mmCIF file of C-alpha atoms in Angstrom:
data_model
loop_
_atom_site.group_PDB
_atom_site.id
_atom_site.type_symbol
_atom_site.label_atom_id
_atom_site.label_comp_id
_atom_site.label_asym_id
_atom_site.label_seq_id
_atom_site.Cartn_x
_atom_site.Cartn_y
_atom_site.Cartn_z
ATOM 1 C CA MET A 1 98.288 -160.698 140.197
ATOM 2 C CA ALA A 2 97.473 -163.522 137.788
ATOM 3 C CA ILE A 3 94.559 -165.807 138.643
ATOM 4 C CA THR A 4 94.803 -169.170 136.954
ATOM 5 C CA VAL A 5 92.057 -171.748 136.732
ATOM 6 C CA ALA A 6 92.227 -175.348 135.606
ATOM 7 C CA LYS A 7 89.036 -176.192 133.752
ATOM 8 C CA LEU A 8 88.023 -179.679 134.916
ATOM 9 C CA ARG A 9 85.420 -181.434 132.837
ATOM 10 C CA ARG A 10 82.452 -183.055 134.567
ATOM 11 C CA GLU A 11 81.939 -186.094 132.388
ATOM 12 C CA THR A 12 80.653 -189.232 134.087
ATOM 13 C CA HIS A 13 81.669 -191.750 131.413
ATOM 14 C CA THR A 14 85.053 -193.435 131.367
ATOM 15 C CA ALA A 15 86.102 -192.442 127.853
ATOM 16 C CA TYR A 16 88.733 -190.101 129.194
ATOM 17 C CA SER A 17 92.174 -191.336 128.256
ATOM 18 C CA GLU A 18 94.855 -191.780 130.866
ATOM 19 C CA ALA A 19 96.842 -189.021 129.126
ATOM 20 C CA ALA A 20 93.961 -186.537 129.499
ATOM 21 C CA SER A 21 93.476 -187.456 133.147
ATOM 22 C CA LEU A 22 97.179 -187.053 133.874
ATOM 23 C CA ARG A 23 97.269 -183.716 132.046
ATOM 24 C CA LEU A 24 94.410 -182.279 134.098
ATOM 25 C CA ARG A 25 95.816 -183.593 137.365
ATOM 26 C CA ALA A 26 99.145 -181.922 136.592
ATOM 27 C CA ALA A 27 97.398 -178.642 135.707
ATOM 28 C CA TRP A 28 95.333 -178.723 138.885
ATOM 29 C CA LEU A 29 98.307 -179.349 141.153
ATOM 30 C CA TYR A 30 100.488 -176.715 139.477
ATOM 31 C CA TYR A 31 97.988 -173.884 138.979
ATOM 32 C CA ASN A 32 95.427 -174.385 141.738
ATOM 33 C CA GLN A 33 97.528 -175.961 144.460
ATOM 34 C CA GLY A 34 100.592 -173.801 143.812
ATOM 35 C CA MET A 35 102.986 -176.726 143.593
ATOM 36 C CA THR A 36 106.272 -176.380 141.712
ATOM 37 C CA GLN A 37 106.878 -178.400 138.564
ATOM 38 C CA LYS A 38 109.336 -180.506 140.556
ATOM 39 C CA ASP A 39 106.711 -181.154 143.250
ATOM 40 C CA VAL A 40 104.105 -182.094 140.648
ATOM 41 C CA ALA A 41 106.550 -184.501 139.004
ATOM 42 C CA GLU A 42 107.231 -186.222 142.336
ATOM 43 C CA LYS A 43 103.551 -186.310 143.237
ATOM 44 C CA LEU A 44 102.562 -187.958 139.948
ATOM 45 C CA GLY A 45 105.663 -190.090 139.571
ATOM 46 C CA ILE A 46 106.744 -188.571 136.274
ATOM 47 C CA SER A 47 109.680 -186.484 135.072
ATOM 48 C CA ARG A 48 109.749 -182.662 135.259
ATOM 49 C CA SER A 49 110.044 -182.501 131.453
ATOM 50 C CA THR A 50 106.801 -184.490 131.195
ATOM 51 C CA VAL A 51 105.105 -182.036 133.562
ATOM 52 C CA ILE A 52 106.211 -179.118 131.376
ATOM 53 C CA ARG A 53 104.840 -180.872 128.289
ATOM 54 C CA LEU A 54 101.523 -181.670 129.986
ATOM 55 C CA LEU A 55 101.043 -178.075 131.183
ATOM 56 C CA ASP A 56 101.833 -176.723 127.737
ATOM 57 C CA GLU A 57 99.330 -179.081 126.110
ATOM 58 C CA ALA A 58 96.631 -178.223 128.662
ATOM 59 C CA MET A 59 97.076 -174.537 127.818
ATOM 60 C CA LYS A 60 96.886 -175.201 124.071
ATOM 61 C CA ARG A 61 93.684 -177.233 124.553
ATOM 62 C CA SER A 62 92.138 -174.354 126.570
ATOM 63 C CA GLU A 63 91.805 -176.662 129.552
ATOM 64 C CA VAL A 64 93.669 -173.987 131.487
ATOM 65 C CA GLN A 65 93.001 -170.270 131.192
ATOM 66 C CA ILE A 66 94.880 -167.401 132.819
ATOM 67 C CA TRP A 67 93.073 -164.222 133.877
ATOM 68 C CA ILE A 68 95.283 -161.198 134.440
ATOM 69 C CA ASN A 69 93.965 -158.445 136.681
ATOM 70 C CA GLU A 70 97.031 -156.221 136.730
ATOM 71 C CA GLY A 71 96.772 -152.850 135.022
ATOM 72 C CA ILE A 72 93.042 -152.516 135.521
ATOM 73 C CA GLU A 73 93.620 -149.456 137.715
ATOM 74 C CA ASP A 74 94.757 -147.634 134.571
ATOM 75 C CA PHE A 75 91.137 -147.605 133.434
ATOM 76 C CA VAL A 76 89.586 -146.371 136.684
ATOM 77 C CA GLU A 77 89.459 -142.765 135.528
ATOM 78 C CA LEU A 78 88.192 -143.756 132.091
ATOM 79 C CA SER A 79 85.480 -145.904 133.680
ATOM 80 C CA GLY A 80 84.390 -143.019 135.910
ATOM 81 C CA GLN A 81 84.124 -140.673 132.941
ATOM 82 C CA LEU A 82 82.076 -143.206 130.997
ATOM 83 C CA GLU A 83 79.767 -143.854 133.956
ATOM 84 C CA ALA A 84 79.123 -140.140 134.406
ATOM 85 C CA ALA A 85 78.609 -139.474 130.695
ATOM 86 C CA TYR A 86 76.142 -142.311 130.104
ATOM 87 C CA GLY A 87 74.510 -142.731 133.509
ATOM 88 C CA LEU A 88 75.956 -146.184 134.118
ATOM 89 C CA ASP A 89 76.213 -147.974 137.436
ATOM 90 C CA GLU A 90 79.456 -149.550 136.331
ATOM 91 C CA ALA A 91 81.765 -149.550 133.315
ATOM 92 C CA ILE A 92 84.168 -152.471 133.017
ATOM 93 C CA ILE A 93 86.927 -151.657 130.557
ATOM 94 C CA ILE A 94 89.560 -154.042 129.246
ATOM 95 C CA PRO A 95 92.641 -153.326 127.126
ATOM 96 C CA SER A 96 91.879 -153.272 123.419
ATOM 97 C CA ALA A 97 92.691 -156.383 121.418
ATOM 98 C CA SER A 98 93.568 -156.321 117.733
ATOM 99 C CA GLY A 99 91.217 -154.593 115.326
ATOM 100 C CA LYS A 100 89.700 -157.915 114.236
ATOM 101 C CA ALA A 101 86.045 -158.336 115.214
ATOM 102 C CA GLU A 102 86.646 -161.912 116.390
ATOM 103 C CA ASP A 103 89.505 -160.894 118.693
ATOM 104 C CA ILE A 104 87.536 -158.001 120.179
ATOM 105 C CA ALA A 105 84.525 -160.224 120.789
ATOM 106 C CA LYS A 106 86.674 -162.859 122.485
ATOM 107 C CA ALA A 107 88.371 -160.347 124.786
ATOM 108 C CA VAL A 108 85.155 -158.574 125.816
ATOM 109 C CA GLY A 109 83.399 -161.935 126.113
ATOM 110 C CA LEU A 110 85.994 -163.211 128.572
ATOM 111 C CA ALA A 111 85.396 -160.146 130.747
ATOM 112 C CA LEU A 112 81.638 -160.717 130.509
ATOM 113 C CA GLY A 113 82.000 -164.333 131.610
ATOM 114 C CA GLN A 114 84.094 -163.337 134.619
ATOM 115 C CA PHE A 115 81.565 -160.668 135.587
ATOM 116 C CA LEU A 116 78.595 -163.015 135.306
ATOM 117 C CA SER A 117 80.393 -165.712 137.307
ATOM 118 C CA GLU A 118 80.227 -163.384 140.287
ATOM 119 C CA ALA A 119 77.127 -161.309 139.557
ATOM 120 C CA VAL A 120 74.320 -163.793 138.939
ATOM 121 C CA PRO A 121 72.269 -164.157 142.157
ATOM 122 C CA ASP A 122 69.875 -166.829 143.332
ATOM 123 C CA ASN A 123 66.181 -166.566 142.389
ATOM 124 C CA ALA A 124 66.916 -164.578 139.227
ATOM 125 C CA THR A 125 65.116 -164.548 135.897
ATOM 126 C CA ILE A 126 67.801 -163.903 133.299
ATOM 127 C CA GLY A 127 67.181 -162.883 129.703
ATOM 128 C CA VAL A 128 69.977 -163.478 127.204
ATOM 129 C CA GLY A 129 70.733 -162.291 123.703
ATOM 130 C CA TRP A 130 73.225 -163.510 121.134
ATOM 131 C CA GLY A 131 76.452 -162.785 119.307
ATOM 132 C CA ARG A 132 80.150 -163.615 119.217
ATOM 133 C CA THR A 133 80.750 -161.723 122.465
ATOM 134 C CA MET A 134 78.061 -163.687 124.278
ATOM 135 C CA THR A 135 79.379 -167.009 123.008
ATOM 136 C CA ALA A 136 82.937 -166.077 124.012
ATOM 137 C CA SER A 137 81.772 -165.427 127.582
ATOM 138 C CA LEU A 138 81.122 -169.130 128.105
ATOM 139 C CA SER A 139 84.834 -169.939 128.197
ATOM 140 C CA SER A 140 85.288 -167.883 131.389
ATOM 141 C CA PHE A 141 81.837 -168.435 132.901
ATOM 142 C CA ARG A 142 82.327 -170.568 136.003
ATOM 143 C CA PRO A 143 79.579 -169.669 138.464
ATOM 144 C CA PRO A 144 78.548 -171.569 141.558
ATOM 145 C CA ARG A 145 75.274 -173.438 141.157
ATOM 146 C CA ARG A 146 72.403 -171.059 141.738
ATOM 147 C CA GLU A 147 69.029 -171.752 143.308
ATOM 148 C CA ASN A 148 65.719 -171.154 141.551
ATOM 149 C CA CYS A 149 67.099 -169.364 138.490
ATOM 150 C CA LYS A 150 65.503 -169.160 135.062
ATOM 151 C CA VAL A 151 67.361 -168.402 131.836
ATOM 152 C CA VAL A 152 65.191 -167.069 129.022
ATOM 153 C CA SER A 153 66.208 -166.789 125.385
ATOM 154 C CA LEU A 154 65.169 -163.381 124.070
ATOM 155 C CA LEU A 155 65.127 -164.214 120.378
ATOM 156 C CA GLY A 156 64.579 -167.057 117.964
ATOM 157 C CA GLY A 157 67.118 -169.518 116.698
ATOM 158 C CA ILE A 158 68.921 -170.277 113.481
ATOM 159 C CA VAL A 159 67.976 -173.304 111.404
ATOM 160 C CA ALA A 160 71.472 -173.979 110.083
ATOM 161 C CA VAL A 161 74.144 -174.989 112.589
ATOM 162 C CA HIS A 162 76.032 -171.873 113.618
ATOM 163 C CA GLN A 163 78.598 -171.179 116.326
ATOM 164 C CA THR A 164 76.567 -168.228 117.610
ATOM 165 C CA ASN A 165 73.108 -169.753 117.645
ATOM 166 C CA PRO A 166 71.072 -167.945 120.341
ATOM 167 C CA LEU A 167 69.443 -171.171 121.523
ATOM 168 C CA ASP A 168 72.776 -172.879 122.084
ATOM 169 C CA TYR A 169 74.041 -169.982 124.198
ATOM 170 C CA THR A 170 70.885 -169.991 126.316
ATOM 171 C CA TRP A 171 71.139 -173.718 126.965
ATOM 172 C CA ARG A 172 74.821 -173.668 127.874
ATOM 173 C CA LEU A 173 74.422 -170.699 130.215
ATOM 174 C CA ALA A 174 71.468 -172.325 131.963
ATOM 175 C CA SER A 175 73.341 -175.617 132.285
ATOM 176 C CA ALA A 176 76.297 -173.897 133.942
ATOM 177 C CA LEU A 177 73.972 -172.301 136.495
ATOM 178 C CA GLY A 178 71.797 -175.349 137.038
ATOM 179 C CA ALA A 179 68.863 -173.152 136.004
ATOM 180 C CA GLU A 180 65.567 -173.752 134.235
ATOM 181 C CA CYS A 181 65.921 -173.015 130.536
ATOM 182 C CA TYR A 182 63.263 -171.352 128.394
ATOM 183 C CA MET A 183 64.075 -171.697 124.700
ATOM 184 C CA PHE A 184 62.716 -169.389 121.993
ATOM 185 C CA LEU A 185 61.735 -172.235 119.667
ATOM 186 C CA ALA A 186 61.058 -170.260 116.516
ATOM 187 C CA PRO A 187 63.095 -169.057 113.527
ATOM 188 C CA LEU A 188 64.887 -165.759 113.950
ATOM 189 C CA LEU A 189 62.951 -164.176 111.095
ATOM 190 C CA VAL A 190 59.515 -165.059 109.715
ATOM 191 C CA ASP A 191 57.713 -164.070 106.536
ATOM 192 C CA SER A 192 55.005 -161.799 107.978
ATOM 193 C CA VAL A 193 53.590 -160.049 111.013
ATOM 194 C CA GLU A 194 50.700 -162.519 110.945
ATOM 195 C CA THR A 195 53.038 -165.509 111.164
ATOM 196 C CA ARG A 196 54.885 -163.892 114.049
ATOM 197 C CA GLN A 197 51.697 -163.241 115.988
ATOM 198 C CA SER A 198 50.388 -166.733 115.322
ATOM 199 C CA LEU A 199 53.581 -168.354 116.615
ATOM 200 C CA ILE A 200 53.464 -166.280 119.777
ATOM 201 C CA GLU A 201 49.802 -166.893 120.537
ATOM 202 C CA LYS A 202 49.338 -170.480 119.342
ATOM 203 C CA CYS A 203 52.709 -172.154 119.897
ATOM 204 C CA GLY A 204 53.381 -171.330 123.537
ATOM 205 C CA LEU A 205 55.868 -168.536 122.976
ATOM 206 C CA ASN A 206 53.717 -166.139 124.979
ATOM 207 C CA THR A 207 55.346 -167.636 128.106
ATOM 208 C CA LEU A 208 58.673 -166.146 127.015
ATOM 209 C CA PHE A 209 57.143 -162.726 126.466
ATOM 210 C CA GLU A 210 55.535 -162.849 129.910
ATOM 211 C CA LEU A 211 58.831 -163.776 131.576
ATOM 212 C CA ALA A 212 60.598 -161.000 129.661
ATOM 213 C CA GLU A 213 58.320 -158.440 131.312
ATOM 214 C CA THR A 214 59.897 -159.110 134.725
ATOM 215 C CA LEU A 215 63.574 -159.850 134.082
ATOM 216 C CA ASP A 216 65.981 -159.432 136.970
ATOM 217 C CA LEU A 217 68.949 -159.445 134.622
ATOM 218 C CA ALA A 218 69.213 -158.889 130.867
ATOM 219 C CA ILE A 219 72.469 -159.747 129.101
ATOM 220 C CA VAL A 220 72.766 -158.297 125.611
ATOM 221 C CA SER A 221 75.250 -157.227 122.982
ATOM 222 C CA CYS A 222 74.884 -155.076 119.884
ATOM 223 C CA GLY A 223 76.231 -154.937 116.359
ATOM 224 C CA ASP A 224 76.943 -152.032 114.065
ATOM 225 C CA ILE A 225 75.020 -151.670 110.813
ATOM 226 C CA GLY A 226 76.523 -149.840 107.860
ATOM 227 C CA PRO A 227 78.648 -150.196 104.726
ATOM 228 C CA HIS A 228 81.561 -151.693 106.669
ATOM 229 C CA SER A 229 79.779 -153.221 109.639
ATOM 230 C CA THR A 230 80.574 -156.525 111.322
ATOM 231 C CA SER A 231 77.161 -157.359 112.798
ATOM 232 C CA LEU A 232 76.286 -161.037 112.636
ATOM 233 C CA SER A 233 72.751 -160.072 111.616
ATOM 234 C CA GLU A 234 74.040 -159.378 108.123
ATOM 235 C CA GLY A 235 74.394 -163.105 107.600
ATOM 236 C CA PHE A 236 70.638 -163.510 107.943
ATOM 237 C CA ILE A 237 69.309 -160.629 105.859
ATOM 238 C CA SER A 238 69.667 -159.893 102.165
ATOM 239 C CA LYS A 239 71.998 -157.268 100.747
ATOM 240 C CA GLN A 240 68.939 -155.341 99.586
ATOM 241 C CA THR A 241 67.462 -155.331 103.094
ATOM 242 C CA LEU A 242 70.784 -154.138 104.505
ATOM 243 C CA GLU A 243 70.886 -151.264 102.017
ATOM 244 C CA GLU A 244 67.293 -150.363 102.892
ATOM 245 C CA LEU A 245 68.110 -150.355 106.595
ATOM 246 C CA VAL A 246 71.117 -148.100 106.093
ATOM 247 C CA ALA A 247 69.027 -145.760 103.928
ATOM 248 C CA ALA A 248 66.429 -145.623 106.715
ATOM 249 C CA GLY A 249 69.108 -144.458 109.157
ATOM 250 C CA CYS A 250 69.890 -147.761 110.880
ATOM 251 C CA VAL A 251 73.217 -147.889 112.726
ATOM 252 C CA CYS A 252 72.651 -150.750 115.111
ATOM 253 C CA ASP A 253 71.253 -154.229 115.577
ATOM 254 C CA THR A 254 70.328 -154.949 119.187
ATOM 255 C CA MET A 255 68.654 -158.303 119.689
ATOM 256 C CA PHE A 256 67.704 -158.292 115.980
ATOM 257 C CA ASN A 257 65.899 -155.010 116.569
ATOM 258 C CA PHE A 258 67.220 -152.400 114.128
ATOM 259 C CA ILE A 259 67.583 -148.856 115.456
ATOM 260 C CA ASP A 260 69.006 -145.467 114.471
ATOM 261 C CA ALA A 261 71.637 -143.366 116.236
ATOM 262 C CA GLU A 262 69.042 -142.002 118.656
ATOM 263 C CA GLY A 263 67.865 -145.472 119.610
ATOM 264 C CA ARG A 264 64.611 -145.309 117.648
ATOM 265 C CA SER A 265 63.334 -148.314 115.695
ATOM 266 C CA VAL A 266 63.838 -147.664 111.992
ATOM 267 C CA ASP A 267 60.857 -147.723 109.682
ATOM 268 C CA HIS A 268 61.370 -151.074 107.999
ATOM 269 C CA PRO A 269 59.181 -154.240 107.876
ATOM 270 C CA ILE A 270 61.966 -156.446 109.260
ATOM 271 C CA ASN A 271 61.395 -154.995 112.708
ATOM 272 C CA GLN A 272 57.891 -156.465 112.658
ATOM 273 C CA ARG A 273 59.003 -159.881 111.358
ATOM 274 C CA ALA A 274 61.795 -160.587 113.833
ATOM 275 C CA MET A 275 61.097 -163.272 116.423
ATOM 276 C CA ALA A 276 62.602 -161.350 119.305
ATOM 277 C CA ILE A 277 61.567 -159.629 122.501
ATOM 278 C CA GLY A 278 60.977 -155.940 121.826
ATOM 279 C CA LEU A 279 63.387 -153.361 123.171
ATOM 280 C CA ASP A 280 60.641 -151.523 125.057
ATOM 281 C CA THR A 281 60.090 -154.727 127.022
ATOM 282 C CA LEU A 282 63.796 -155.320 127.488
ATOM 283 C CA LYS A 283 64.330 -151.896 129.050
ATOM 284 C CA LYS A 284 62.098 -152.950 131.962
ATOM 285 C CA ALA A 285 64.759 -155.362 133.265
ATOM 286 C CA LYS A 286 66.020 -154.526 136.741
ATOM 287 C CA HIS A 287 69.654 -154.746 135.638
ATOM 288 C CA ILE A 288 70.909 -154.549 132.052
ATOM 289 C CA VAL A 289 74.378 -155.753 131.089
ATOM 290 C CA LEU A 290 75.603 -154.579 127.694
ATOM 291 C CA ALA A 291 78.790 -156.167 126.357
ATOM 292 C CA SER A 292 80.305 -154.962 123.098
ATOM 293 C CA GLY A 293 83.669 -153.604 122.002
ATOM 294 C CA GLY A 294 85.597 -151.922 119.235
ATOM 295 C CA ALA A 295 85.733 -148.233 118.361
ATOM 296 C CA HIS A 296 83.639 -148.938 115.253
ATOM 297 C CA ARG A 297 80.749 -149.959 117.508
ATOM 298 C CA ALA A 298 80.665 -146.823 119.649
ATOM 299 C CA THR A 299 77.668 -145.381 117.783
ATOM 300 C CA ALA A 300 75.808 -148.685 118.117
ATOM 301 C CA ILE A 301 76.588 -148.938 121.828
ATOM 302 C CA ARG A 302 75.387 -145.384 122.405
ATOM 303 C CA ALA A 303 72.197 -146.043 120.424
ATOM 304 C CA THR A 304 71.494 -149.159 122.496
ATOM 305 C CA ILE A 305 72.023 -147.284 125.762
ATOM 306 C CA ARG A 306 69.709 -144.524 124.580
ATOM 307 C CA ARG A 307 66.991 -147.058 123.774
ATOM 308 C CA ILE A 308 67.081 -149.536 126.658
ATOM 309 C CA GLY A 309 69.451 -147.996 129.194
ATOM 310 C CA CYS A 310 72.402 -149.814 130.718
ATOM 311 C CA ASN A 311 73.539 -150.593 134.249
ATOM 312 C CA THR A 312 76.777 -152.440 133.530
ATOM 313 C CA LEU A 313 78.733 -151.773 130.348
ATOM 314 C CA ILE A 314 81.550 -154.173 129.477
ATOM 315 C CA THR A 315 83.726 -152.909 126.667
ATOM 316 C CA ASP A 316 87.303 -152.235 125.582
ATOM 317 C CA GLU A 317 89.428 -149.116 125.779
ATOM 318 C CA ALA A 318 88.995 -148.199 122.113
ATOM 319 C CA ALA A 319 85.200 -148.253 122.354
ATOM 320 C CA ALA A 320 85.262 -146.405 125.694
ATOM 321 C CA ARG A 321 87.312 -143.544 124.289
ATOM 322 C CA ALA A 322 85.187 -143.416 121.139
ATOM 323 C CA LEU A 323 82.042 -143.233 123.292
ATOM 324 C CA LEU A 324 83.473 -140.264 125.187
ATOM 325 C CA GLU A 325 84.392 -138.574 121.907
ATOM 326 C CA LEU A 326 80.762 -138.885 120.798
ATOM 327 C CA VAL A 327 79.696 -137.055 123.963
ATOM 328 C CA GLU A 328 82.301 -134.326 123.378
ATOM 329 C CA LYS A 329 81.128 -133.855 119.783
ATOM 330 C CA GLN A 330 77.533 -133.583 120.934
ATOM 331 C CA ASP A 331 78.433 -131.045 123.598
ATOM 332 C CA SER A 332 80.347 -128.917 121.090
ATOM 333 C CA VAL A 333 77.398 -128.643 118.707
#
């Protein structure tokens, strides 16, 4: 069954053109009301060919998105195996996209947004991370307004404008929920441990660390670290630092915390200079959602689960099978 949603914008000004208004009305009547193209044409007083053009343009503008649920039963057995192997409450697996990091992030992100649309409860304190997958989740995140929720950014921001800025994701998620928003107003990386401690103690960031101690829901992703990795963190550290991290055994960046295959923090100064909630604090959350995909990230996903645990894993088929292969290899040793 295909579930189709027309994304109606909630702008109060009158700058919307008549063409945009007509396009959205046509999309709403066709997709949400189940009217035929002929019925829509009669309802709006336009030709059927115009309706077809309007619907096509609405799809191209991402004003309409189609979610397909068919075929999910094919992954039931795979999900069960993954849940048993890693002690998960739930594994949500989607078909693998292309091998491109951007495509994988978009596909897993859409699944994350759908999950969160249904899963976020009232009266929840929600901690959020960053990454392409997290940003992609916003396009399918359509929750009802929630009462008494707080959304807390778990790491600092990026000075230069960037499509995956942690602060932007936090704000947009909170806005969609109608929740209070707690921003981590500090750079992602500082020059020393002393600077980090001073910002926390003297600039009001201690409130974030206190809220992080009692999270109801933590939403995180992870990136792989290595010679051919695709982690966004590489854009914010030097090549020398990356080489040092790899030499120290780092395989994963989770919330700008750098860990090895066993989930242990690697011995490198960057872990003390990152403006981020520590993983030992994060693991205290009542429910942890980890969203990441791609077979190349299986080792990173496993390392993250070993360090902070995971209740709900959202990933793709390639990563799921690679995660099970890691378990089989371990068992055979």
